[in-house]
Short mmCIF file of C-alpha atoms and ligand atoms in Angstrom, two decimals:
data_model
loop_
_atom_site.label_atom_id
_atom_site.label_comp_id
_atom_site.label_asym_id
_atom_site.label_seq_id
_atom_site.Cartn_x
_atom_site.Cartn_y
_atom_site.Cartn_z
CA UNK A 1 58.80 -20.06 10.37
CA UNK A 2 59.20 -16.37 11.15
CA UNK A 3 58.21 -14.07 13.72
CA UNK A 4 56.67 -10.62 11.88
CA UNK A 5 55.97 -7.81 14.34
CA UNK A 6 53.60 -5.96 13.05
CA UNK A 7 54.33 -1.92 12.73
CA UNK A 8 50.54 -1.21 11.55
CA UNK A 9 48.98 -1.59 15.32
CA UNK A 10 45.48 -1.04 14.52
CA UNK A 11 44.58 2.59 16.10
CA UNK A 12 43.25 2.43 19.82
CA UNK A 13 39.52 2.69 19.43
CA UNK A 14 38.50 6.39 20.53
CA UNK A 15 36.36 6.19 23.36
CA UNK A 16 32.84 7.18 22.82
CA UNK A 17 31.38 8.82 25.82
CA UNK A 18 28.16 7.72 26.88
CA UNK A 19 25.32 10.72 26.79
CA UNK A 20 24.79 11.98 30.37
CA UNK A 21 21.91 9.95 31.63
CA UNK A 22 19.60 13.34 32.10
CA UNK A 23 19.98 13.97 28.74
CA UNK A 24 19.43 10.59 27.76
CA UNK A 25 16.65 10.68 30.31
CA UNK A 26 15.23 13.50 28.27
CA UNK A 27 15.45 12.08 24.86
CA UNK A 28 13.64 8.93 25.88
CA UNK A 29 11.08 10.92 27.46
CA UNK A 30 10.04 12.63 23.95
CA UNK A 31 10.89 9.88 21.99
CA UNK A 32 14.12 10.90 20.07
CA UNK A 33 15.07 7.34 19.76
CA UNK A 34 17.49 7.79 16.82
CA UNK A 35 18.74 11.48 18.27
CA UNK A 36 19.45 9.24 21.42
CA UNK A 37 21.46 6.67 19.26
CA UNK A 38 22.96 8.90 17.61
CA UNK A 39 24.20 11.67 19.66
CA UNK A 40 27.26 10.54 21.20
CA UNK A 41 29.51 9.76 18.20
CA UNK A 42 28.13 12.46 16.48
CA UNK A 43 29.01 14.65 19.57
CA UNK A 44 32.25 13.52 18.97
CA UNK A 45 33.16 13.46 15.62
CA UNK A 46 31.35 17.13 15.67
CA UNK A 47 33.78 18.21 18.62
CA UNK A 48 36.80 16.76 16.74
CA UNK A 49 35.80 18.37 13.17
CA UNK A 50 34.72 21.52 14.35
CA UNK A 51 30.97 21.20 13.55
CA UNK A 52 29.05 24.62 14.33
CA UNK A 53 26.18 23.92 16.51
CA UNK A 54 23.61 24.54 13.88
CA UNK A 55 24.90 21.49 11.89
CA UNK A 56 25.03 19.73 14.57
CA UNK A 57 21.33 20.03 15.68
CA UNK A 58 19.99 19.69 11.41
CA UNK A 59 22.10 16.51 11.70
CA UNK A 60 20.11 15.13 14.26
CA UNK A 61 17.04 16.48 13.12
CA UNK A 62 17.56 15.12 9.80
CA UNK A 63 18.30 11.76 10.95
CA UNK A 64 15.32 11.67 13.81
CA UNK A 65 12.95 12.79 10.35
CA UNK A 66 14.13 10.12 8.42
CA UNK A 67 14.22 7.51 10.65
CA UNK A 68 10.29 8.50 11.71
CA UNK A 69 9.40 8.64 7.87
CA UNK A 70 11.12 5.04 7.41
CA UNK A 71 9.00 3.57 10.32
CA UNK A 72 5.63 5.81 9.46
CA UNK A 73 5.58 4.30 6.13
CA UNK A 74 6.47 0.67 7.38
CA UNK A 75 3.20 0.80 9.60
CA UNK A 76 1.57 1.88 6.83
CA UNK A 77 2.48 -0.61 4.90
CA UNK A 78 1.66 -2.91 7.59
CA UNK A 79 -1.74 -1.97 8.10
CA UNK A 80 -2.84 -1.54 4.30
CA UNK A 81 -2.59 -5.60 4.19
CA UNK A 82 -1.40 -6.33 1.29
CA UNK A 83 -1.49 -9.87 0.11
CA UNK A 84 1.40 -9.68 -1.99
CA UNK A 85 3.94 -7.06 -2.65
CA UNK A 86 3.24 -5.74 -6.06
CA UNK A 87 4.92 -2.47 -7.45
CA UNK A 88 5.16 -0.10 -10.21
CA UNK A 89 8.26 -0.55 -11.55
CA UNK A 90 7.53 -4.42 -12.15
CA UNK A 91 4.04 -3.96 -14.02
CA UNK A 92 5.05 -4.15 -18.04
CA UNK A 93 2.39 -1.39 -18.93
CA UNK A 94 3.07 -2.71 -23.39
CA UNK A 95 1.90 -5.72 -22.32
CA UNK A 96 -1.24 -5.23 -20.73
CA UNK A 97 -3.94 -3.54 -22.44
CA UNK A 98 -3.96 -0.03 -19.98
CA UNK A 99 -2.89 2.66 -21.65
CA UNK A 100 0.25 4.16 -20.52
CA UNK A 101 -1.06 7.63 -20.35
CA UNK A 102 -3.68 6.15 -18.25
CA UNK A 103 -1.27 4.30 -16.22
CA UNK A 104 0.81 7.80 -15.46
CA UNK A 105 -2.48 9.48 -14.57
CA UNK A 106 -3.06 6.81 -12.18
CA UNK A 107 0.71 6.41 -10.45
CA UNK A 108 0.52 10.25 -10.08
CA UNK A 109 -1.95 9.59 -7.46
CA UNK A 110 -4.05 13.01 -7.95
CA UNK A 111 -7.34 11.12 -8.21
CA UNK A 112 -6.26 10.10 -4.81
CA UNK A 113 -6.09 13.48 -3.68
CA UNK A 114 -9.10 14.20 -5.09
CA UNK A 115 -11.34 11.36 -3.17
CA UNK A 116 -11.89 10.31 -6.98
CA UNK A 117 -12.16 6.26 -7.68
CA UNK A 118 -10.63 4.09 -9.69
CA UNK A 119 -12.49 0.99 -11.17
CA UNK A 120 -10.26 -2.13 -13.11
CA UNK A 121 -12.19 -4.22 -15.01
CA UNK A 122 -11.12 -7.20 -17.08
CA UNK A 123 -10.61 -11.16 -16.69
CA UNK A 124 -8.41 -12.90 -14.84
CA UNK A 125 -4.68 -12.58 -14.88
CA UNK A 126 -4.93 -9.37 -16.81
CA UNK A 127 -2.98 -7.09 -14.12
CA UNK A 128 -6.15 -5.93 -12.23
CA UNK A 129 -4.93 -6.90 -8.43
CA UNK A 130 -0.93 -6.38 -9.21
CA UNK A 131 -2.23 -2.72 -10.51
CA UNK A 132 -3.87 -2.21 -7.61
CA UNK A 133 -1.84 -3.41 -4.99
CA UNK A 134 0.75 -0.90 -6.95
CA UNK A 135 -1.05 1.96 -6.74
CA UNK A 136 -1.69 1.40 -3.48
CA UNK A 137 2.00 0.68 -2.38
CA UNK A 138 2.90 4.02 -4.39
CA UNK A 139 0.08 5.29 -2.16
CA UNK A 140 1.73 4.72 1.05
CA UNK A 141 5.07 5.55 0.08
CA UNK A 142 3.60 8.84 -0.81
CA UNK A 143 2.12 9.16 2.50
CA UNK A 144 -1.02 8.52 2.44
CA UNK A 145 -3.28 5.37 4.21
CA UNK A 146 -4.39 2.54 2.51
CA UNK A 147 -6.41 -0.75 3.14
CA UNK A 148 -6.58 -3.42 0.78
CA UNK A 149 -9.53 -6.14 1.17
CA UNK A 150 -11.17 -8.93 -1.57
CA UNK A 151 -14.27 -7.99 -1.50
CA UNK A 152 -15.10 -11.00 0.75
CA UNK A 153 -12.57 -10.24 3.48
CA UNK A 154 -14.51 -6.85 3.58
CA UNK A 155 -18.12 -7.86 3.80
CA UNK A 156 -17.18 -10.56 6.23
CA UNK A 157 -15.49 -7.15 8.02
CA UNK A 158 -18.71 -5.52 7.92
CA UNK A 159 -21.08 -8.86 9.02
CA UNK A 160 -19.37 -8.72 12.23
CA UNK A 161 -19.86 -5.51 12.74
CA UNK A 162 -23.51 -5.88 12.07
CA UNK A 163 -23.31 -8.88 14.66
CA UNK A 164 -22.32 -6.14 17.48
CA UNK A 165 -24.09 -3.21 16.32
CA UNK A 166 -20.94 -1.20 15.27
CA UNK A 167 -21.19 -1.08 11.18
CA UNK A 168 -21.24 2.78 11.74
CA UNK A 169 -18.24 2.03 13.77
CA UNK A 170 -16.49 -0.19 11.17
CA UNK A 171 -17.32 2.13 8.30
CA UNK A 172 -15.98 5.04 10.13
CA UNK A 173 -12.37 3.37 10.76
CA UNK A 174 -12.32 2.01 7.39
CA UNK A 175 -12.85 5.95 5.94
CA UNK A 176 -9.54 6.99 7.94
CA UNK A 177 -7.89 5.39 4.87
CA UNK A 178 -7.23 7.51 2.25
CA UNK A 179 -8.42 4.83 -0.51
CA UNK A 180 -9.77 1.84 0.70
CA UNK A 181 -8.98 -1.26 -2.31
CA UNK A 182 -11.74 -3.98 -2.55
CA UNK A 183 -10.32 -6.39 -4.96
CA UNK A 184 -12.26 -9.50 -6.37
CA UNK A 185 -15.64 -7.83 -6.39
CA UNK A 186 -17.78 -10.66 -7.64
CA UNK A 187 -16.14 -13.94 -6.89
CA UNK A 188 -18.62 -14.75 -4.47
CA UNK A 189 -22.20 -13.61 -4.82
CA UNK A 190 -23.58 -11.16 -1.99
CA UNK A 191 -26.43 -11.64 -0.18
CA UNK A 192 -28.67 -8.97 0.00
CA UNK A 193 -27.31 -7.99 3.40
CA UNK A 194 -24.23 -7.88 2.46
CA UNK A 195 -25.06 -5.87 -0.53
CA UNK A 196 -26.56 -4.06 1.79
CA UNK A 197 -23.46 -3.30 3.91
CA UNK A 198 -21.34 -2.70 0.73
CA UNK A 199 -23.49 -0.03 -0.02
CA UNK A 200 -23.23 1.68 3.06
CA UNK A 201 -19.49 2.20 2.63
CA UNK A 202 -19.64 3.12 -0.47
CA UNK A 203 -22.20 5.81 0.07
CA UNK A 204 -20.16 6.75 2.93
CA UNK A 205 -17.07 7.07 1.21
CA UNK A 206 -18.75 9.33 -2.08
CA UNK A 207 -16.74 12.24 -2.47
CA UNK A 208 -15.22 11.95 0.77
CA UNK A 209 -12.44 9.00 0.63
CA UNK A 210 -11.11 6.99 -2.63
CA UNK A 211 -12.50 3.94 -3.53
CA UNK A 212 -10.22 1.73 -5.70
CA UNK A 213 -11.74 -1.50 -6.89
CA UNK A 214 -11.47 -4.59 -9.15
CA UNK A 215 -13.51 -7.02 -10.65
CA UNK A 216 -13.73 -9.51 -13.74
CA UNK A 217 -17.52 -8.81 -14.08
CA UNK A 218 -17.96 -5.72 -16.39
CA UNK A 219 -20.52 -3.87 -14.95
CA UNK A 220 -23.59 -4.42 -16.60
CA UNK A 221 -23.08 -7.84 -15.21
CA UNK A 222 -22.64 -6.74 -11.48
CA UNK A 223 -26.45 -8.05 -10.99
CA UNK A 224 -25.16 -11.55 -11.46
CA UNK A 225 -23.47 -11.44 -7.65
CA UNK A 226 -25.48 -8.17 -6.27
CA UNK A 227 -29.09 -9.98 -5.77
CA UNK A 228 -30.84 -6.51 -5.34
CA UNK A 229 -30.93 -4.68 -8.80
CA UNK A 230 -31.73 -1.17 -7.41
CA UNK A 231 -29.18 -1.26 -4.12
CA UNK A 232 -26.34 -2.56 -7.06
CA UNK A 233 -27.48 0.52 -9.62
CA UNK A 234 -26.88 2.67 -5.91
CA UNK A 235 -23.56 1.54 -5.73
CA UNK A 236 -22.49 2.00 -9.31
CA UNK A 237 -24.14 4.79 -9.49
CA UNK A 238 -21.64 6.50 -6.31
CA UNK A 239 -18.66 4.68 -7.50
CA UNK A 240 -18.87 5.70 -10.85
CA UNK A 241 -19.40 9.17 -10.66
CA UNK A 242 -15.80 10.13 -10.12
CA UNK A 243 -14.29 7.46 -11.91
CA UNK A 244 -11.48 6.05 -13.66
CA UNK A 245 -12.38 3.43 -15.34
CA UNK A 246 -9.50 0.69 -16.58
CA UNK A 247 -10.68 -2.28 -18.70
CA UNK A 248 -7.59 -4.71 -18.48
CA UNK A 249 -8.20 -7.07 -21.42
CA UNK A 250 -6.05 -9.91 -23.26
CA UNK A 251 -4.29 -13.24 -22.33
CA UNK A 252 -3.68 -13.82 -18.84
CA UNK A 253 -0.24 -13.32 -17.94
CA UNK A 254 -0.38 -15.84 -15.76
CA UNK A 255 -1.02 -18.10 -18.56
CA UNK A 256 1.53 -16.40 -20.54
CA UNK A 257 4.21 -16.61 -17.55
CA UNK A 258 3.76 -20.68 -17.58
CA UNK A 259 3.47 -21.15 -21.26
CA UNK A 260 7.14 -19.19 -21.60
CA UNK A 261 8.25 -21.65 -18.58
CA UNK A 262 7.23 -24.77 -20.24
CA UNK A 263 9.03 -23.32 -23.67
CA UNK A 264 12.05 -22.59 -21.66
CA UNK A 265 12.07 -25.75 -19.44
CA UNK A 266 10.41 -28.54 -22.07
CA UNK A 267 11.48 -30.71 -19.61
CA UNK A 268 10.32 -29.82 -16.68
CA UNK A 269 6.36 -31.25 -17.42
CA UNK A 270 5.17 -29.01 -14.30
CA UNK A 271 2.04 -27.17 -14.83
P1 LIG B 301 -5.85 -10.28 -12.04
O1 LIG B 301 -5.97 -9.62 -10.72
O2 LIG B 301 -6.35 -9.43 -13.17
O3 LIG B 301 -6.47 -11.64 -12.07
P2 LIG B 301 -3.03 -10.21 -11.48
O4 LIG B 301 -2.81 -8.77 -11.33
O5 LIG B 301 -3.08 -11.03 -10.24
O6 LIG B 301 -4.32 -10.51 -12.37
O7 LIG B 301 -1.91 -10.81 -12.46
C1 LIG B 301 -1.56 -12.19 -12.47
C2 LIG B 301 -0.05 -12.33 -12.39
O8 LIG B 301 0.54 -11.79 -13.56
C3 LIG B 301 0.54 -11.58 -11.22
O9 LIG B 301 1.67 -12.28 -10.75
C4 LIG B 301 0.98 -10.26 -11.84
O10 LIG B 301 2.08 -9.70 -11.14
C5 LIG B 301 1.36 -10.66 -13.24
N1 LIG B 301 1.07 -9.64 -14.24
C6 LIG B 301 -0.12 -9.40 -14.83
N2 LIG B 301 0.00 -8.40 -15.73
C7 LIG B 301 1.26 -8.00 -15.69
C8 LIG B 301 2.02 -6.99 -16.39
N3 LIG B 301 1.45 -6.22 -17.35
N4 LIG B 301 3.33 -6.83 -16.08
C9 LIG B 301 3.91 -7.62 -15.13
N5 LIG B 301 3.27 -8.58 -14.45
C10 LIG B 301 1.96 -8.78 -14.72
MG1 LIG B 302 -6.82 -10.40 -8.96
#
């Protein structure tokens, strides 16, 4: 056995001074979290490369903006409440029945911008929630606010605000939201209070705030789980004015998706 000495000493770690505690005082103090991380090695590797002041401080500046984009959009993201994560890039427009000009208009988000609504249509497993959870992913990573609800989740919402006298209340936070998503519309028949309440939000949100919505009734139908015939022509009425209007039609895909399983798998007998 030999002895090597080693000639290639690994470099003595350059000491990184800490930030005067004033200054780091300071940054806490107005929140410059990631300036405060930052700023020492940068200090340094600015002092040893010769950095002019004026890329030092966009350096920061940059980072700090990023850095409050990245978490901005994460609490977004957060509060939309997604079920699932569903995005653009994984929705095979050829094989659904929307039609891809239709599907651009949509991902380009200017009905959005316009407080305009989007209505998807169509039997299950045609795309309807993965479109709309997609759009409204795109949405936040755009900037704006989102909520997503089944249309259950958000009359329950609006019950218990009835309960303690704040639907106004309710309604009002809801309409911070840029487009508010009420999926499964239908699935469960409405009372007529609850019809009631869903009209109220939609009449609150006309031409003020996006409603995006989806449902596997087509609409002539909507009477089937809206007891009151004129408070459901009210709501259609509002919703549909500024409309886009996607009827997702075809196979289901999740029956599709299983079928190809089984054909790739025949032995697996899983359903
Ligand atoms: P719906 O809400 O109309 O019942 P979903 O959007 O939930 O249907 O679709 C069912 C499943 O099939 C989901 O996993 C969804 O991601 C997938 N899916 C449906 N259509 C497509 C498509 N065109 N491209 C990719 N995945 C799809
Ligand atoms: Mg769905």
């Amino acid at each position: 056995m030999t002895t090597t000495t080693s000639t290639t000493r690994p470099a003595p770690p350059t000491q990184v001074p800490e930030l005067p505690a004033d200054l780091a005082a300071g940054l806490r103090r107005l929140k410059l979290a990631t300036v405060r991380r930052l700023a020492p090695e940068l200090l340094l590797t600015a002092k040893t490369q010769r950095w002019t002041p004026e890329e030092v401080l966009r350096t920061l500046v940059d980072a700090e903006l990023t850095a409050r984009d990245a978490s901005n959009t994460a609490n977004r993201l957060k509060a939309a409440t997604f079920p699932v994560t569903k995005t653009i890039d994984t929705f095979d427009v050829a094989a659904s029945t929307i039609p891809q000009a239709t599907f651009d208009y949509l991902t380009g988000l200017e009905w959005l911008r316009a407080s305009a609504n989007l209505a998807l249509v169509g039997p299950p497993g045609t795309g309807k929630s993965h479109t709309l959870i997609a759009l409204g992913h795109a949405a936040v990573t755009a900037g704006h606010r989102v909520k997503y609800y089944t249309a259950a989740d958000l009359v329950e919402t609006l019950y218990r605000g009835l309960a303690d006298n704040t639907v106004g209340k309710v309604i009002d936070t809801l309409l911070r939201n840029d487009v508010i998503m009420i999926d499964e519309i239908g699935f469960a028949p409405l009372d007529d209070t609850g019809t009631q309440l869903l009209f109220r939000l939609v009449a609150a949100a006309y031409e003020r705030r996006s409603l995006a919505v989806a449902s596997h009734w087509s609409f002539d139908q909507w009477g089937r789980f809206l007891p009151e015939h004129t408070t459901a022509v009210s709501i259609l009425d509002r919703l549909l004015h500024h409309a886009t209007v996607v009827v997702t039609d075809g196979e289901s895909y999740r029956m599709r998706d299983a079928r190809r399983h089984r054909e790739e798998h025949p032995t697996t007998n899983k359903t």
